[in-house]
Amino acid sequence: MTRQRLPAPDTNGRSLDAQLHLLDRQIVDADGVPVTTVDDLELDSPVPGTPIEQGTPAPRIQALLTGPALVTRIFGGKPPASRLIRIPWSDVAGLGTIISLGVRANSLDASWVERWIRDHLIGKIPGGRHDPQ
Amino acid sequence: MKRLLGVALGILTAIGGFVDIGDLVANAVVGSRFGLSLVWVVAVGVLGICLFANMSGRVAAVSNRATFEVIRERLGARAGLANLGASFFINLMTVIAEIGGICLALQLASSVSYLLWVPVATAAVWLVIWRVRFSIMENVAGLLGLSLIVFAVALFLLQPDWGSLAGQALAPHVPESETPATYWFYAVALFGAAMTPYEVFFFSSGAVEEGWTAKDLVLSRINVFVGFPLGGFLSVAIAGTAAVVLLPAGIEVSSLSEVVLPVVAGGGKIALAFALVGIVAATFGAALETTLSSGYTLAQFFGWSWGKFRRPAQAARFHLAMIICLLAGPSLLATGVDPILLTEYSVVFSAIALPLTYLPILIVANDQQYMGKHVNPRAVNILATIYLVIILAASLSAIPLMIMTGAGS
Amino acid sequence: MILSNLLGSEVRDAEGRKVGHIADVRFVLDGPPGQLLAAARLHGLIVSPHSAASFLGYERYNVTQPWPLAQLLRWRHRGSFLVLWEDVARMDSGIVDLRQNYTEYDPMVPL
């Protein structure tokens, strides 16, 4: 079944396939420090189950999701919207084999666990804030 | 000297694969029961790990991505998690075994009970991970581990019948006292040890730690083609001394003291001292390699900040994960479990981890997005595909063979 | 809407016949520029008639190495096609309906 198909119409911008170019990639902050991975994506979307009118604008990526979104992606189910940890699309600066952000990790909700462990545990152990010798 | 230190990463990585505590004993067991009739498996294993470690090193140098990042990205969250579970379990079991191994070697050297050494050894491993620079760590552990060459020296001093040894190695057959099932069980175990996945996790992460770039591809290749054959050579030397001394005498290997027996026979007390230094360094090196690999795999799967080139506070979850692993070790050892037995059972989990580790490496090594012009040459792809089939066959037969033979007993 | 709830959904034509599963979702960076990067607009769905799971995307690249793995995966996803957002009539949980006379486009990733 190698039926010839029409080539896809040209687009003005770069194409990205979610599974191939976004999901499960490493996210780094403006300083190149790893923050998390792309565990899922949030789209704005039409009301489920209702017909989509001709000419309805296409959904857009609102945010990269992380944290609880990984659990539900692996084991199924739907995370409550309030529990999602979002990195808004407007913070994304570059897309390559890694996803780079234009902001620092410290300003993101996505890094609160790292910060908590740093401030309460690792940073308190002697030598924890020094370069290795 | 700088050249020599440049290959420390390859040597340390190979030590964890070929002469860590489980393999030290396994090699002597194999030598004392099968002579050198399993040397061909070591050769097959060395070629396989060279092939894939070289690929993982090249991916890390060119794209700056360590192996478990690649695994997560290519396999996705679900299959990636299955691999993480199996690999992490192997790592943790090996960490515990290696700490036990350091203590067994220290007990042999000092006659102080092994359990008293456990907290000392654990604290020492943690301190190195916490405070010592990566390059110093790999140089010291790698070079001291080389004292194991004393096994090869002892083999020469024993003046064996080289013709008969070569005959065993080149025309292998199952000894009359053993069944084919136990022969193949040890073949699969030796192959699994040579290809154990934490080697590529450690090697590729070490390449990132050292900041290798596409300019360092030659260095990466030298590391691979010096380190792993050397590891294989050491494991054959250990089996060889056992084949010459223990096999004719009918001595069964059940602990470290039998492993070093032929060294004493060949080279006396000085050789023994070298062997003990080598064993402590090798098990210590393997403990570092597996503890760091536990941290690397977790951090790379979840996208945490990682690496010894950062301050611990800048890789907080990475360091916390390793602290938890190191605390789990002594607690389990205190229950009196046999650390050497632990590594034998991790073979089972390799069945899941091996294919799910080497497949994504092969695929990304062909991906131009990552590799640009440094994609795999065709011959490497053909060889790697053949190895994937061997890996799959070994993985699938590991569990039935283990049950059939009662883990080789 | 969360992307992973869309992936794997069954795709049906206007008569309600199953034509495949969503293997992937294609976006295009042609929206109005945000702060750093243009907005990512849903361009279309990659539909695979034989397999629900997208795996490695060999059907969307002209990559033929490593042999025979590339060929095997490409075969698993033979007949994959791209439908544009304009041809999507309805989205529900686990089901996507297409419009009448929708067009199947070549799924290759434009370079």
XYZ file of C-alpha atoms in Angstrom:
653
model
C 0.000 0.000 0.000
C 2.301 2.732 -1.226
C -0.404 5.004 -2.577
C 1.040 8.331 -3.638
C -0.322 11.130 -1.457
C -0.383 14.851 -1.988
C 2.552 16.583 -0.381
C 1.398 18.567 2.649
C 0.718 22.241 1.872
C 3.578 24.592 2.596
C 3.581 26.425 5.903
C 5.120 29.723 6.858
C 6.767 28.492 10.010
C 8.729 25.530 11.266
C 6.873 22.215 11.699
C 7.077 20.282 14.936
C 5.666 16.833 15.602
C 4.804 16.562 19.280
C 6.091 13.034 19.869
C 9.186 13.480 17.736
C 10.287 16.979 18.680
C 8.751 17.956 22.009
C 7.631 15.177 24.349
C 10.233 13.728 26.747
C 12.904 16.251 25.803
C 15.092 17.887 28.414
C 14.164 21.457 29.393
C 16.997 23.801 30.408
C 16.736 27.335 31.763
C 18.330 30.530 30.485
C 21.642 29.576 32.151
C 21.635 26.083 30.654
C 20.702 24.396 33.953
C 18.394 21.358 33.555
C 14.915 22.060 34.957
C 12.725 19.107 34.005
C 11.458 17.232 30.955
C 8.461 17.864 28.704
C 6.027 15.428 30.294
C 2.952 16.594 28.397
C 1.492 19.602 26.564
C -1.560 21.729 27.320
C -3.610 23.040 24.380
C -6.505 25.448 24.272
C -9.232 23.475 22.628
C -12.770 23.350 21.310
C -15.487 22.142 23.674
C -15.239 18.319 23.600
C -18.009 16.603 21.699
C -19.448 19.677 19.986
C -19.086 20.154 16.229
C -16.184 22.363 15.178
C -17.372 25.156 12.838
C -15.512 25.606 9.546
C -12.912 28.294 10.056
C -12.496 27.795 13.787
C -8.971 28.905 14.669
C -6.671 25.963 15.414
C -5.743 25.147 19.025
C -2.381 26.416 20.245
C 0.103 25.087 22.752
C -0.500 26.958 25.990
C 2.087 25.372 28.206
C 4.577 22.557 28.701
C 3.405 20.346 31.551
C 5.506 18.520 34.104
C 5.250 16.816 37.485
C 1.879 15.063 37.997
C 1.339 15.085 34.221
C 4.063 12.419 33.926
C 2.229 10.104 36.305
C -1.067 10.367 34.453
C 0.647 9.978 31.094
C 2.236 6.717 32.180
C -0.559 5.229 34.236
C -3.574 6.952 32.646
C -6.181 9.175 34.220
C -6.558 12.925 34.205
C -4.713 15.234 36.546
C -6.915 17.926 38.116
C -6.201 21.190 36.303
C -5.199 22.877 39.560
C -2.435 20.329 40.190
C -0.691 20.753 36.852
C 2.739 22.364 36.882
C 2.887 24.595 33.814
C 5.742 26.247 31.965
C 3.965 28.768 29.737
C 4.810 28.640 26.020
C 5.784 32.303 26.226
C 8.796 31.264 28.367
C 10.142 28.929 25.663
C 13.084 30.430 23.787
C 14.522 27.647 21.668
C 13.636 24.204 20.323
C 16.355 21.726 19.454
C 17.394 18.388 20.872
C 16.750 20.239 24.132
C 14.065 22.805 24.901
C 15.574 26.019 26.240
C 13.727 28.617 28.272
C 14.270 32.352 28.323
C 13.830 32.543 32.089
C 15.774 31.292 35.109
C 14.782 28.084 36.877
C 14.356 29.870 40.204
C 11.404 31.829 38.853
C 9.486 28.691 37.843
C 6.949 26.596 39.746
C 8.500 23.577 38.041
C 11.629 23.836 40.174
C 10.143 24.116 43.659
C 11.094 20.562 44.692
C 14.698 21.133 43.661
C 14.788 24.430 45.559
C 13.187 22.934 48.670
C 15.694 20.030 48.770
C 18.565 22.461 48.172
C 17.506 24.883 50.890
C 16.450 22.370 53.538
C 18.730 19.365 53.000
C 21.645 19.432 50.579
C 22.648 23.056 51.166
C 22.786 22.425 54.919
C 25.302 19.549 54.731
C 28.872 20.886 55.110
C 30.556 21.322 51.742
C 27.241 21.295 49.900
C 27.690 24.822 48.579
C 31.329 24.455 47.506
C 32.879 23.224 44.296
C 34.316 19.704 44.528
C 38.094 19.686 45.171
C 51.338 10.796 31.964
C 48.608 13.085 30.673
C 47.862 10.544 27.927
C 47.646 7.795 30.507
C 45.282 9.802 32.709
C 43.176 10.559 29.650
C 41.986 6.952 29.513
C 41.046 6.762 33.213
C 37.334 7.070 32.422
C 37.449 4.029 30.142
C 39.466 2.024 32.667
C 37.227 2.878 35.623
C 34.114 2.110 33.579
C 35.507 -1.251 32.501
C 36.516 -2.164 36.060
C 32.878 -1.876 37.111
C 31.860 -4.181 34.294
C 34.562 -6.847 34.376
C 36.211 -7.003 37.809
C 33.696 -5.696 40.364
C 33.084 -7.936 43.373
C 30.533 -10.201 41.692
C 32.758 -10.678 38.654
C 35.970 -11.174 40.662
C 34.366 -14.172 42.281
C 32.491 -15.288 39.148
C 35.713 -15.232 37.095
C 37.494 -17.408 39.657
C 34.508 -19.759 39.838
C 34.502 -20.070 36.052
C 38.262 -20.703 35.973
C 38.126 -23.307 38.714
C 35.244 -25.200 37.075
C 35.523 -24.620 33.342
C 39.201 -23.759 32.870
C 39.548 -21.281 30.038
C 36.744 -22.780 27.985
C 34.606 -19.628 28.427
C 37.230 -17.105 27.325
C 35.463 -16.732 23.980
C 32.438 -15.262 25.834
C 34.621 -12.562 27.362
C 35.943 -11.763 23.885
C 32.411 -11.494 22.480
C 31.409 -9.320 25.454
C 34.414 -7.008 25.103
C 33.660 -6.410 21.427
C 29.981 -5.745 22.226
C 30.603 -3.250 25.009
C 33.283 -1.503 22.905
C 30.777 -1.108 20.099
C 28.003 0.385 22.228
C 30.159 2.335 24.689
C 31.877 3.955 21.725
C 28.456 4.896 20.310
C 27.254 6.297 23.633
C 30.495 8.237 24.055
C 30.167 9.652 20.554
C 26.533 10.678 21.164
C 27.570 12.352 24.432
C 30.535 14.151 22.878
C 28.701 15.387 19.773
C 25.237 16.187 21.177
C 26.105 16.648 24.856
C 23.298 14.227 25.779
C 24.017 11.373 28.185
C 22.567 7.932 27.557
C 19.543 8.006 29.836
C 18.347 11.333 28.402
C 18.454 9.638 25.015
C 16.585 6.605 26.356
C 13.807 8.776 27.790
C 13.530 10.869 24.650
C 13.428 7.940 22.235
C 11.474 5.327 24.178
C 9.012 7.771 25.718
C 7.833 7.894 29.295
C 6.440 4.394 29.649
C 9.164 2.148 28.182
C 11.704 4.586 29.595
C 10.282 4.026 33.053
C 10.435 0.235 32.624
C 14.114 0.556 31.777
C 14.666 2.983 34.658
C 13.085 0.536 37.104
C 15.193 -2.413 35.957
C 18.432 -0.453 35.575
C 18.016 1.296 38.885
C 17.406 -2.017 40.640
C 20.577 -3.491 39.093
C 22.496 -0.374 40.128
C 21.256 -0.438 43.687
C 21.940 -4.165 44.124
C 25.434 -3.624 42.732
C 26.085 -0.615 44.992
C 25.206 -2.740 47.998
C 27.305 -5.655 46.743
C 30.329 -3.434 46.056
C 30.221 -1.866 49.518
C 30.062 -5.388 50.879
C 32.974 -6.249 48.577
C 35.158 -3.397 49.828
C 34.520 -4.636 53.361
C 35.267 -8.281 52.484
C 38.581 -7.212 50.943
C 39.409 -5.054 53.975
C 38.493 -7.931 56.275
C 40.854 -10.191 54.325
C 43.626 -7.602 54.718
C 43.000 -6.610 58.337
C 41.163 -9.515 60.026
C 38.709 -6.906 61.355
C 35.146 -8.137 60.906
C 33.449 -7.209 57.686
C 30.365 -5.692 59.290
C 32.525 -3.172 61.204
C 33.917 -1.919 57.903
C 30.471 -1.238 56.417
C 29.938 2.262 57.861
C 33.548 3.228 57.074
C 33.327 2.101 53.464
C 29.918 3.725 52.939
C 31.085 7.028 54.382
C 34.218 6.931 52.220
C 32.192 6.339 49.038
C 29.856 9.193 49.929
C 32.675 11.602 50.735
C 34.301 10.984 47.378
C 30.999 11.584 45.582
C 30.268 14.663 47.685
C 33.602 16.435 47.596
C 36.144 14.985 45.149
C 36.448 16.232 41.584
C 35.432 13.762 38.895
C 38.866 13.664 37.227
C 40.715 12.952 40.489
C 38.194 10.275 41.396
C 38.546 8.405 38.097
C 42.333 8.688 38.006
C 42.916 7.366 41.515
C 40.349 4.563 41.423
C 41.253 3.601 37.847
C 45.016 3.505 38.353
C 44.917 1.696 41.709
C 42.506 -0.819 40.191
C 45.219 -1.631 37.674
C 47.116 -3.396 40.499
C 44.896 -6.316 39.544
C 47.409 -6.905 36.742
C 49.189 -8.872 39.455
C 46.851 -11.738 38.528
C 48.433 -11.814 35.063
C 51.915 -11.619 36.618
C 51.060 -14.471 38.968
C 49.860 -16.533 36.014
C 53.301 -16.118 34.409
C 55.105 -16.934 37.649
C 53.056 -20.129 37.984
C 54.660 -21.320 34.717
C 51.575 -23.099 33.447
C 51.400 -25.369 30.427
C 50.561 -22.619 27.918
C 49.718 -25.126 25.245
C 46.963 -26.715 27.269
C 45.595 -23.296 28.350
C 45.494 -22.156 24.739
C 43.800 -25.405 23.826
C 41.057 -24.810 26.402
C 40.540 -21.271 25.157
C 40.622 -21.926 21.420
C 38.787 -25.247 21.253
C 36.203 -24.776 23.991
C 34.107 -27.676 25.159
C 32.009 -28.387 28.224
C 34.104 -30.193 30.902
C 32.855 -33.692 31.760
C 32.087 -32.727 35.343
C 29.625 -30.010 34.222
C 26.312 -30.020 32.364
C 25.725 -27.950 29.223
C 23.077 -25.944 31.123
C 25.558 -24.740 33.757
C 28.110 -24.005 31.024
C 25.602 -21.806 29.211
C 24.403 -20.239 32.448
C 27.928 -19.001 33.125
C 28.312 -17.974 29.482
C 25.211 -15.766 29.745
C 26.299 -14.410 33.138
C 29.760 -13.450 31.818
C 28.252 -11.841 28.724
C 25.701 -9.956 30.840
C 28.458 -8.722 33.168
C 30.522 -7.488 30.222
C 27.551 -5.608 28.770
C 25.968 -4.430 32.038
C 24.067 -1.210 31.300
C 25.563 0.966 34.045
C 28.803 0.988 32.060
C 27.274 3.072 29.260
C 25.345 5.247 31.745
C 28.579 5.997 33.572
C 30.752 6.341 30.485
C 28.415 8.725 28.646
C 27.708 10.800 31.769
C 31.437 10.880 32.494
C 31.972 12.243 28.976
C 29.530 15.066 29.799
C 31.198 15.592 33.208
C 34.543 16.028 31.456
C 33.022 18.362 28.882
C 33.930 16.307 25.820
C 32.973 17.810 22.456
C 33.130 16.584 18.871
C 36.877 17.385 19.052
C 37.324 14.656 21.663
C 36.004 11.780 19.560
C 39.495 10.300 19.249
C 39.932 10.495 23.025
C 36.582 8.770 23.462
C 37.609 6.006 21.073
C 40.960 5.488 22.830
C 39.164 5.280 26.188
C 36.869 2.598 24.847
C 39.462 0.534 23.015
C 41.993 0.641 25.873
C 39.621 0.387 28.846
C 37.317 -2.468 27.951
C 39.903 -4.868 26.452
C 41.988 -4.233 29.567
C 38.968 -5.122 31.731
C 38.453 -8.279 29.703
C 42.159 -9.120 30.013
C 41.998 -8.805 33.818
C 38.961 -11.045 34.016
C 40.658 -13.686 31.835
C 43.811 -13.465 33.983
C 41.757 -14.149 37.115
C 40.051 -17.118 35.460
C 43.465 -18.297 34.210
C 45.080 -18.375 37.659
C 42.071 -20.259 38.995
C 42.248 -22.708 36.091
C 45.927 -23.403 36.786
C 45.821 -23.699 40.584
C 42.273 -24.364 41.755
C 40.921 -26.595 38.956
C 43.556 -29.375 39.319
C 43.392 -29.202 43.110
C 39.595 -29.448 43.061
C 39.199 -26.341 45.215
C 35.780 -24.736 44.973
C 35.553 -20.943 45.038
C 33.040 -19.574 47.488
C 34.708 -16.420 48.787
C 37.437 -13.866 48.127
C 40.090 -15.834 49.988
C 39.983 -18.569 47.304
C 40.155 -15.935 44.571
C 43.547 -14.686 45.805
C 44.903 -18.168 46.622
C 46.586 -18.631 43.203
C 48.215 -15.182 43.507
C 49.846 -16.245 46.756
C 50.921 -19.516 45.153
C 52.494 -17.660 42.232
C 53.936 -14.503 43.744
C 53.903 -14.787 47.522
C 53.089 -12.053 49.998
C 54.029 -9.062 47.855
C 51.740 -10.252 45.079
C 48.989 -10.739 47.646
C 49.426 -7.153 48.808
C 49.034 -5.927 45.231
C 45.990 -8.119 44.720
C 44.341 -6.758 47.885
C 45.034 -3.145 46.891
C 43.650 -3.945 43.469
C 40.513 -5.584 44.848
C 39.795 -2.745 47.272
C 40.346 -0.174 44.507
C 38.271 -2.111 41.971
C 35.340 -2.634 44.317
C 35.606 0.966 45.520
C 35.687 2.147 41.913
C 32.714 -0.043 41.066
C 30.854 1.340 44.105
C 31.471 4.879 42.845
C 30.462 3.935 39.322
C 27.184 2.308 40.355
C 26.246 4.945 42.942
C 26.809 7.708 40.416
C 24.952 5.710 37.778
C 21.935 5.499 40.095
C 21.970 9.268 40.363
C 22.611 9.792 36.651
C 19.773 7.529 35.485
C 17.197 9.060 37.845
C 18.239 12.648 37.131
C 18.379 12.127 33.373
C 15.001 10.394 33.219
C 13.254 13.143 35.206
C 15.314 15.995 33.758
C 16.900 17.070 37.062
C 20.085 19.044 37.258
C 22.988 16.565 37.691
C 26.717 16.181 37.622
C 29.762 16.320 39.840
C 30.969 19.360 37.900
C 28.210 21.293 39.728
C 28.172 22.111 43.424
C 25.994 19.629 45.323
C 23.504 22.419 46.102
C 23.090 23.016 42.375
C 22.192 19.364 41.797
C 20.206 18.806 44.976
C 17.887 15.973 43.926
C 20.786 14.137 42.220
C 22.817 14.162 45.437
C 19.842 13.348 47.649
C 19.029 10.295 45.501
C 22.584 8.995 45.893
C 22.554 9.597 49.651
C 19.372 7.532 49.897
C 20.961 4.721 47.846
C 24.011 4.731 50.092
C 21.842 4.623 53.227
C 19.869 1.683 51.828
C 23.092 -0.299 51.330
C 24.312 -0.712 54.883
C 20.800 -1.306 56.163
C 20.465 -4.281 53.850
C 24.004 -5.557 54.528
C 23.319 -5.434 58.274
C 20.643 -8.084 57.754
C 23.489 -10.479 56.863
C 22.619 -10.953 53.182
C 25.483 -12.286 51.034
C 26.671 -9.350 48.910
C 28.167 -11.583 46.219
C 24.906 -13.457 45.745
C 23.109 -10.148 45.176
C 24.972 -9.394 41.961
C 24.106 -12.818 40.569
C 20.412 -12.117 40.782
C 20.687 -8.779 39.041
C 21.314 -10.789 35.846
C 17.570 -11.372 35.759
C 16.820 -7.674 35.579
C 19.353 -7.234 32.813
C 16.856 -9.067 30.629
C 14.692 -5.927 30.647
C 17.425 -3.339 30.888
C 19.855 -4.528 28.200
C 17.681 -4.317 25.067
C 15.934 -1.137 26.240
C 19.336 0.517 26.769
C 21.224 -0.499 23.647
C 18.378 -0.043 21.151
C 17.912 3.715 21.763
C 21.681 4.293 21.665
C 21.833 2.629 18.246
C 18.889 4.667 16.966
C 20.144 8.035 18.170
C 23.630 7.284 16.838
C 21.923 7.239 13.415
C 19.918 10.444 13.953
C 21.256 13.475 12.140
C 19.410 15.878 14.451
C 21.744 14.707 17.190
C 24.812 13.564 15.360
C 25.146 15.758 12.270
C 27.840 14.165 10.135
C 28.967 11.846 12.934
C 26.237 9.242 12.377
C 27.146 5.549 12.516
C 29.030 4.053 9.576
C 27.193 1.208 7.895
C 29.511 -1.533 9.167
C 28.911 -0.425 12.757
C 25.152 -0.609 12.217
C 25.351 -4.143 10.858
C 27.554 -5.300 13.732
C 25.353 -3.531 16.314
C 22.200 -5.112 14.897
C 23.812 -8.560 15.181
C 24.708 -7.735 18.776
C 21.139 -6.667 19.531
C 20.030 -10.145 18.468
C 22.692 -11.758 20.707
C 21.680 -9.482 23.592
C 18.038 -10.393 23.139
C 18.849 -14.133 23.018
C 21.048 -13.899 26.121
C 18.409 -11.857 27.961
C 15.628 -14.272 27.141
C 17.620 -17.367 28.112
C 18.992 -15.905 31.363
C 15.970 -16.632 33.534
C 15.229 -20.198 32.334
C 18.935 -21.106 32.633
C 19.057 -19.648 36.109
C 16.065 -21.710 37.237
C 17.273 -24.893 35.495
C 20.728 -24.772 37.062
C 19.826 -23.319 40.449
C 21.946 -20.250 39.573
C 24.861 -22.367 38.386
C 25.356 -24.485 41.496
C -7.033 19.731 26.486
C -3.958 17.668 27.275
C -1.937 16.258 24.411
C -1.615 12.725 25.748
C -5.414 12.420 25.871
C -5.489 13.154 22.156
C -2.681 10.763 21.175
C -3.944 7.277 20.401
C -7.534 8.502 19.860
C -9.572 6.669 17.261
C -10.081 8.619 14.036
C -13.363 8.164 12.097
C -14.547 9.473 8.774
C -17.826 11.321 8.249
C -19.712 7.992 7.955
C -18.333 6.852 11.282
C -15.892 4.289 9.845
C -12.594 3.904 11.653
C -9.637 5.086 9.578
C -6.877 4.748 12.161
C -5.424 6.176 15.345
C -3.690 9.453 16.093
C 0.013 8.631 16.124
C 1.203 12.200 16.534
C 0.130 15.835 16.347
C 1.853 18.341 14.086
C 2.278 21.967 15.127
C 3.516 24.913 13.115
C 5.318 27.915 14.574
C 3.476 30.545 12.581
C 1.265 32.200 15.165
C 1.780 35.806 16.228
C 5.178 36.138 17.867
C 4.995 35.888 21.629
C 7.826 37.111 23.814
C 10.478 34.708 22.579
C 9.026 32.308 20.046
C 6.033 32.367 17.712
C 2.899 30.652 18.987
C 2.589 26.959 18.074
C -0.611 26.305 16.130
C -2.036 22.807 15.665
C -1.461 22.119 11.986
C -2.797 18.616 11.676
C -2.967 15.061 12.956
C -0.751 12.155 11.882
C -3.066 9.166 11.487
C -1.715 5.632 11.404
C -4.093 2.947 10.118
C -2.275 -0.015 11.675
C -0.740 1.005 14.964
C -1.935 3.208 17.818
C 1.519 4.001 19.090
C 3.891 6.363 17.363
C 7.383 5.002 17.596
C 10.452 6.923 16.505
C 8.824 8.440 13.414
C 10.661 6.463 10.741
C 7.633 6.869 8.449
C 8.162 10.641 8.542
C 11.848 10.809 7.673
C 13.880 9.447 4.807
C 16.148 7.674 7.285
C 16.982 4.090 6.321
C 19.525 3.253 9.037
C 19.916 1.118 11.078
C 18.842 -1.604 8.711
C 16.527 -3.560 9.144
C 15.022 -1.731 12.101
C 14.169 1.381 10.112
C 12.435 -0.687 7.446
C 10.516 -2.672 10.069
C 9.203 0.417 11.855
C 8.343 2.109 8.577
C 6.338 -0.967 7.625
C 4.451 -0.862 10.951
C 3.283 2.624 10.086
C 2.687 2.086 6.365
C -0.221 4.096 5.074
C 0.173 6.868 7.676
C -1.159 10.227 6.564
C -1.599 13.803 7.699
C -5.048 15.412 8.001
C -5.193 19.159 8.482
C -7.052 20.879 11.300
C -9.538 22.251 8.722
C -10.718 18.679 8.095
C -11.443 17.915 11.773
C -15.196 18.003 12.504
C -15.421 17.004 16.149
C -13.133 16.053 19.028
C -14.297 13.984 21.951
C -12.469 11.936 24.543
C -10.749 9.140 22.650
C -12.536 9.857 19.338
C -11.883 12.331 16.535
C -14.339 12.722 13.631
C -13.193 14.020 10.243
C -15.219 16.063 7.756
C -16.652 14.729 4.519
C -14.068 14.603 1.702
C -11.116 15.156 3.979
C -7.692 15.036 2.300
C -4.941 12.600 3.209
C -1.571 14.307 2.871
C 1.919 12.852 2.853
C 3.145 12.687 6.479
C 6.806 13.517 5.775
C 8.323 16.101 8.090
C 9.174 19.165 5.986
C 12.846 20.004 6.365
